[in-house]
Amino acid sequence: MLNSVAVEDTFAEAFPMTATRVLVTAETIGWARIAGQTATGYAASVIGCDAEAGIERELSPSETPDGRPGVSLLFFGFSRDALQKAVVNRVAQCVLTCATTACFNGLEGDLGKTIRVGGTLRYFGDGRQISKLLNGKRYWRMPTMDGEFLCEDVFGTVKGVGGGNFLILGETQAQTLAAAEAAVDAIRRLPGVILPFPGGVVRSGSKVGSKYKGLKASTNDAYCPTLRGVVASALPEDVNAVYELVFDGLDLATVERATWEGMLAATRCPGVKQITAGNYGGKLGPHHIHLSKLIRGAS
């Protein structure tokens, strides 16, 4: 039990992903925010997207390399090559094109495990690009119609953790959504973690596989209230809505902390009946985040 809410004795399965942090600055926080929101769009799940991404937090001028307001973005991919392709494409289409922006590496990363961003985008300068080496770091300056776009050459990467999750089972849709929003707010206060789905909340939880050939995932029918009585439902009688939170972190400890803080916030809300997690018998990922262990560790 947590705040008088039942927590199922189960675990969330999480898996290794390659992660990087991108710092985007602009003349105003408004333009930095626009670049960040656009660059991290359509990045909910690598099942159907080229990366999982989100805005980690906003940055004050004192926190950025060029003394301008900015945003910190986290990107996750299944491999370093796939991550580089996704980040280069997204920076090219959504940051380079955005008024007044510049782009910097925000992660020291693992030794020798870098991706090349500015060094790939420099060709947009059509031979007019300029390379600068400052304090051992290489930057590329590309002329644009409002001045120039500055982008760091290489970005660090680490082996992050994707697929952290838990499910909130509630009495009504409104109550369950309010609890999910409270959990999202709590998790977003933590550094090094993002919730890549819209608003941080997933209504379309999935199971592995489908009756239709070639479909990798399909609706998690055991948690669909409208299918109660038709399938082997996992829902108690007084549960009429379920929302899932999915989050990625730069390391396992961050994902575990996000799980705890999210559960704690959700179980403080009225109408929440149960907390559980998505796992697939230990076959999906090597990181098993046991909900009961988190509760015992906090007590």
Coordinates of C-alpha atoms in Angstrom, one line a residue:
M1 CA 0.0 0.0 0.0
L2 CA 1.0 3.6 -0.7
N3 CA -1.1 6.4 0.7
S4 CA -3.8 3.8 1.3
V5 CA -3.7 2.8 -2.4
A6 CA -3.0 -0.8 -3.4
V7 CA 0.3 -1.2 -5.3
E8 CA 0.6 -4.5 -7.1
D9 CA 3.6 -6.6 -6.3
T10 CA 5.1 -6.5 -9.8
F11 CA 7.8 -4.8 -11.8
A12 CA 8.2 -2.5 -14.8
E13 CA 10.5 -3.8 -17.5
A14 CA 13.0 -1.2 -18.8
F15 CA 15.7 -1.5 -21.4
P16 CA 19.0 0.0 -22.5
M17 CA 18.9 3.0 -24.9
T18 CA 21.5 5.4 -26.1
A19 CA 20.9 8.9 -25.0
T20 CA 22.2 12.4 -25.6
R21 CA 21.4 15.9 -24.4
V22 CA 21.0 18.9 -26.8
L23 CA 21.0 22.5 -25.5
V24 CA 19.1 24.9 -27.7
T25 CA 19.4 28.7 -27.1
A26 CA 17.7 31.7 -28.7
E27 CA 17.3 35.4 -28.3
T28 CA 14.2 34.8 -26.2
I29 CA 12.9 31.8 -24.2
G30 CA 9.8 31.8 -26.5
W31 CA 11.9 31.0 -29.6
A32 CA 14.0 28.4 -27.7
R33 CA 10.8 26.8 -26.6
I34 CA 9.4 26.7 -30.1
A35 CA 12.6 25.0 -31.4
G36 CA 12.5 22.5 -28.5
Q37 CA 8.9 21.6 -29.0
T38 CA 9.3 21.2 -32.7
A39 CA 12.5 19.2 -32.5
T40 CA 11.0 16.7 -30.0
G41 CA 7.7 16.3 -31.8
Y42 CA 6.5 12.9 -33.1
A43 CA 9.0 11.1 -30.7
A44 CA 6.7 9.1 -28.4
S45 CA 8.0 5.6 -29.0
V46 CA 10.8 4.1 -31.1
I47 CA 8.2 1.4 -32.1
G48 CA 7.0 4.0 -34.7
C49 CA 9.3 7.0 -34.4
D50 CA 13.0 7.5 -35.1
A51 CA 13.7 8.5 -31.5
E52 CA 12.1 9.1 -28.1
A53 CA 12.5 12.7 -27.1
G54 CA 11.3 15.5 -24.9
I55 CA 12.1 18.8 -23.2
E56 CA 14.0 18.1 -20.0
R57 CA 13.7 21.7 -18.7
E58 CA 14.1 25.3 -19.6
L59 CA 17.4 27.0 -19.0
S60 CA 18.3 30.5 -17.7
P61 CA 21.0 32.6 -19.5
S62 CA 23.4 31.7 -16.7
E63 CA 23.1 28.0 -17.5
T64 CA 23.8 28.1 -21.2
P65 CA 27.1 28.3 -23.2
D66 CA 26.3 31.6 -24.9
G67 CA 24.5 33.4 -22.1
R68 CA 21.0 33.3 -23.7
P69 CA 17.8 31.6 -22.6
G70 CA 17.4 28.0 -23.7
V71 CA 15.9 24.5 -23.4
S72 CA 17.5 21.2 -22.6
L73 CA 16.4 18.3 -24.8
L74 CA 16.9 14.6 -24.3
F75 CA 16.9 12.1 -27.1
F76 CA 16.9 8.3 -26.9
G77 CA 17.5 5.7 -29.6
F78 CA 18.2 2.0 -29.8
S79 CA 21.7 2.5 -31.2
R80 CA 24.3 5.4 -31.5
D81 CA 24.0 5.3 -35.3
A82 CA 20.2 5.6 -35.2
L83 CA 20.4 8.3 -32.5
Q84 CA 22.8 10.4 -34.6
K85 CA 20.6 10.1 -37.7
A86 CA 17.5 11.2 -35.7
V87 CA 19.2 14.1 -33.9
V88 CA 20.9 15.4 -37.1
N89 CA 17.6 15.3 -39.0
R90 CA 15.7 17.0 -36.1
V91 CA 18.2 19.7 -35.5
A92 CA 18.5 20.4 -39.2
Q93 CA 14.7 20.6 -39.8
C94 CA 13.6 22.2 -36.5
V95 CA 16.5 24.1 -34.9
L96 CA 18.6 25.3 -37.8
T97 CA 15.4 26.6 -39.3
C98 CA 14.1 28.3 -36.2
A99 CA 14.8 32.1 -35.7
T100 CA 17.9 33.1 -33.7
T101 CA 18.8 29.6 -32.4
A102 CA 22.1 28.0 -31.6
C103 CA 22.8 24.4 -30.6
F104 CA 25.2 22.9 -28.1
N105 CA 26.2 19.6 -26.6
G106 CA 24.8 19.1 -23.1
L107 CA 26.4 15.8 -22.1
E108 CA 30.0 14.8 -21.5
G109 CA 29.0 11.3 -22.2
D110 CA 31.0 8.0 -22.3
L111 CA 34.5 8.2 -23.6
G112 CA 34.7 7.8 -27.4
K113 CA 30.9 7.4 -27.7
T114 CA 29.9 10.6 -29.5
I115 CA 27.6 11.5 -32.4
R116 CA 28.5 14.2 -34.9
V117 CA 25.9 16.9 -35.3
G118 CA 27.4 20.2 -36.3
G119 CA 30.1 18.4 -38.3
T120 CA 27.3 16.8 -40.4
L121 CA 25.2 19.9 -40.7
R122 CA 28.1 22.2 -41.7
Y123 CA 27.6 21.3 -45.4
F124 CA 24.4 23.5 -45.4
G125 CA 26.9 26.4 -45.4
D126 CA 27.7 25.5 -49.0
G127 CA 31.4 26.2 -48.5
R128 CA 30.8 29.4 -46.5
Q129 CA 30.8 27.6 -43.1
I130 CA 33.5 28.4 -40.6
S131 CA 35.1 26.2 -38.0
K132 CA 36.2 27.5 -34.6
L133 CA 38.1 25.6 -31.9
L134 CA 37.4 27.0 -28.4
N135 CA 38.7 25.4 -25.2
G136 CA 39.2 22.1 -27.0
K137 CA 35.7 22.0 -28.5
R138 CA 34.9 22.5 -32.2
Y139 CA 32.0 24.6 -33.4
W140 CA 30.6 25.3 -36.8
R141 CA 29.2 28.6 -37.9
M142 CA 26.8 28.5 -40.9
P143 CA 25.5 31.6 -42.6
T144 CA 21.7 32.1 -42.4
M145 CA 19.4 34.9 -43.5
D146 CA 19.1 36.3 -40.0
G147 CA 22.9 36.0 -39.2
E148 CA 24.4 32.6 -38.6
F149 CA 23.6 29.3 -37.0
L150 CA 26.2 28.1 -34.4
C151 CA 26.3 24.3 -33.7
E152 CA 28.8 22.3 -31.7
D153 CA 30.6 19.6 -33.7
V154 CA 30.1 16.5 -31.6
F155 CA 27.7 15.5 -28.8
G156 CA 28.3 13.0 -26.0
T157 CA 26.1 10.0 -25.4
V158 CA 25.5 7.6 -22.6
K159 CA 23.7 4.3 -22.2
G160 CA 20.4 5.4 -20.8
V161 CA 17.3 3.5 -19.7
G162 CA 14.0 3.5 -21.6
G163 CA 10.6 2.1 -20.9
G164 CA 10.2 3.0 -17.2
N165 CA 6.5 2.9 -16.5
F166 CA 3.6 2.5 -14.2
L167 CA -0.2 2.3 -14.6
I168 CA -2.8 4.3 -12.6
L169 CA -6.1 2.6 -12.2
G170 CA -8.9 4.9 -11.1
E171 CA -12.6 5.2 -10.4
T172 CA -13.4 7.7 -13.1
Q173 CA -11.7 9.1 -16.1
A174 CA -11.5 12.6 -14.7
Q175 CA -10.0 11.4 -11.4
T176 CA -7.5 9.1 -13.1
L177 CA -6.4 11.8 -15.5
A178 CA -5.9 14.3 -12.6
A179 CA -3.7 11.7 -10.8
A180 CA -1.7 11.1 -14.0
E181 CA -1.2 14.9 -14.4
A182 CA 0.0 15.1 -10.8
A183 CA 2.5 12.3 -11.4
V184 CA 3.7 14.0 -14.6
D185 CA 4.3 17.2 -12.7
A186 CA 6.3 15.4 -10.1
I187 CA 8.5 13.5 -12.6
R188 CA 9.2 16.6 -14.7
R189 CA 10.8 18.2 -11.6
L190 CA 13.6 15.6 -11.8
P191 CA 16.8 16.1 -13.9
G192 CA 17.7 13.6 -16.5
V193 CA 14.3 12.2 -17.3
I194 CA 11.6 12.8 -20.0
L195 CA 8.1 11.6 -20.6
P196 CA 7.9 11.3 -24.4
F197 CA 4.2 10.7 -24.9
P198 CA 1.7 13.6 -25.4
G199 CA 1.4 15.5 -22.1
G200 CA 3.4 12.7 -20.5
V201 CA 0.3 10.4 -20.4
V202 CA -0.5 7.3 -22.4
R203 CA -4.1 6.3 -22.9
S204 CA -3.3 3.6 -25.5
G205 CA -1.3 1.2 -23.4
S206 CA -0.1 -1.8 -25.5
K207 CA 0.8 -5.4 -25.2
V208 CA 3.4 -7.2 -27.3
G209 CA 2.0 -8.7 -30.6
S210 CA -1.4 -8.9 -32.2
K211 CA -3.8 -11.2 -33.9
Y212 CA -2.9 -9.4 -37.1
K213 CA 0.3 -10.6 -38.7
G214 CA 3.2 -8.1 -38.7
L215 CA 1.8 -5.8 -36.0
K216 CA 4.3 -5.5 -33.2
A217 CA 1.9 -4.2 -30.6
S218 CA -1.8 -3.9 -30.0
T219 CA -4.2 -2.5 -27.4
N220 CA -3.7 -3.8 -23.8
D221 CA -7.1 -5.3 -23.7
A222 CA -6.8 -6.5 -20.1
Y223 CA -6.8 -2.9 -19.0
C224 CA -9.6 -1.6 -21.3
P225 CA -12.7 -0.9 -19.3
T226 CA -15.0 -1.4 -22.3
L227 CA -13.7 -4.9 -22.7
R228 CA -14.5 -6.1 -19.2
G229 CA -16.5 -9.3 -19.5
V230 CA -15.2 -9.9 -23.0
V231 CA -11.5 -10.6 -22.2
A232 CA -9.6 -11.7 -19.2
S233 CA -9.7 -8.3 -17.5
A234 CA -7.2 -7.2 -15.0
L235 CA -9.5 -4.4 -13.7
P236 CA -11.2 -4.4 -10.3
E237 CA -15.0 -3.7 -10.5
D238 CA -14.7 -0.1 -9.3
V239 CA -12.0 0.9 -11.9
N240 CA -13.3 2.6 -15.0
A241 CA -10.2 4.3 -16.4
V242 CA -6.5 3.5 -16.7
Y243 CA -3.6 5.8 -17.7
E244 CA 0.0 4.8 -18.1
L245 CA 3.1 6.9 -17.6
V246 CA 6.2 6.0 -19.6
F247 CA 9.6 7.7 -19.1
D248 CA 13.2 7.5 -20.1
G249 CA 16.2 8.5 -18.0
L250 CA 19.9 8.9 -18.3
D251 CA 20.5 6.1 -15.9
L252 CA 18.6 3.4 -13.9
A253 CA 18.7 5.3 -10.6
T254 CA 16.9 8.3 -12.4
V255 CA 14.2 6.0 -13.7
E256 CA 13.7 4.4 -10.3
R257 CA 13.4 7.8 -8.7
A258 CA 10.9 8.9 -11.4
T259 CA 8.8 5.8 -10.7
W260 CA 8.7 6.5 -7.0
E261 CA 8.0 10.2 -7.2
G262 CA 5.3 9.6 -9.8
M263 CA 3.6 6.9 -7.8
L264 CA 3.8 9.0 -4.6
A265 CA 2.1 11.9 -6.4
A266 CA -0.6 9.8 -8.0
T267 CA -1.6 8.0 -4.9
R268 CA -2.3 11.3 -3.1
C269 CA -5.1 12.0 -5.5
P270 CA -8.8 11.0 -4.9
G271 CA -10.3 8.1 -6.9
V272 CA -7.1 6.2 -7.4
K273 CA -7.7 2.5 -6.7
Q274 CA -4.5 0.7 -7.7
I275 CA -1.0 1.2 -9.1
T276 CA 0.6 -1.5 -11.3
A277 CA 3.2 -1.7 -14.0
G278 CA 3.7 -3.1 -17.5
N279 CA 6.0 -6.1 -17.7
Y280 CA 6.3 -9.0 -20.2
G281 CA 7.5 -11.8 -18.1
G282 CA 11.0 -10.4 -18.0
K283 CA 11.5 -10.9 -21.7
L284 CA 11.4 -7.2 -22.8
G285 CA 14.3 -5.6 -20.9
P286 CA 17.0 -6.5 -18.4
H287 CA 16.1 -3.7 -15.9
H288 CA 13.3 -4.8 -13.6
I289 CA 11.9 -2.0 -11.4
H290 CA 10.0 -3.6 -8.6
L291 CA 7.3 -1.3 -7.2
S292 CA 7.2 -2.9 -3.7
K293 CA 10.9 -2.6 -3.4
L294 CA 10.7 1.1 -4.1
I295 CA 8.1 1.5 -1.3
R296 CA 10.2 -0.5 1.2
G297 CA 13.3 1.5 0.3
A298 CA 11.5 4.7 1.0
S299 CA 9.9 3.6 4.3

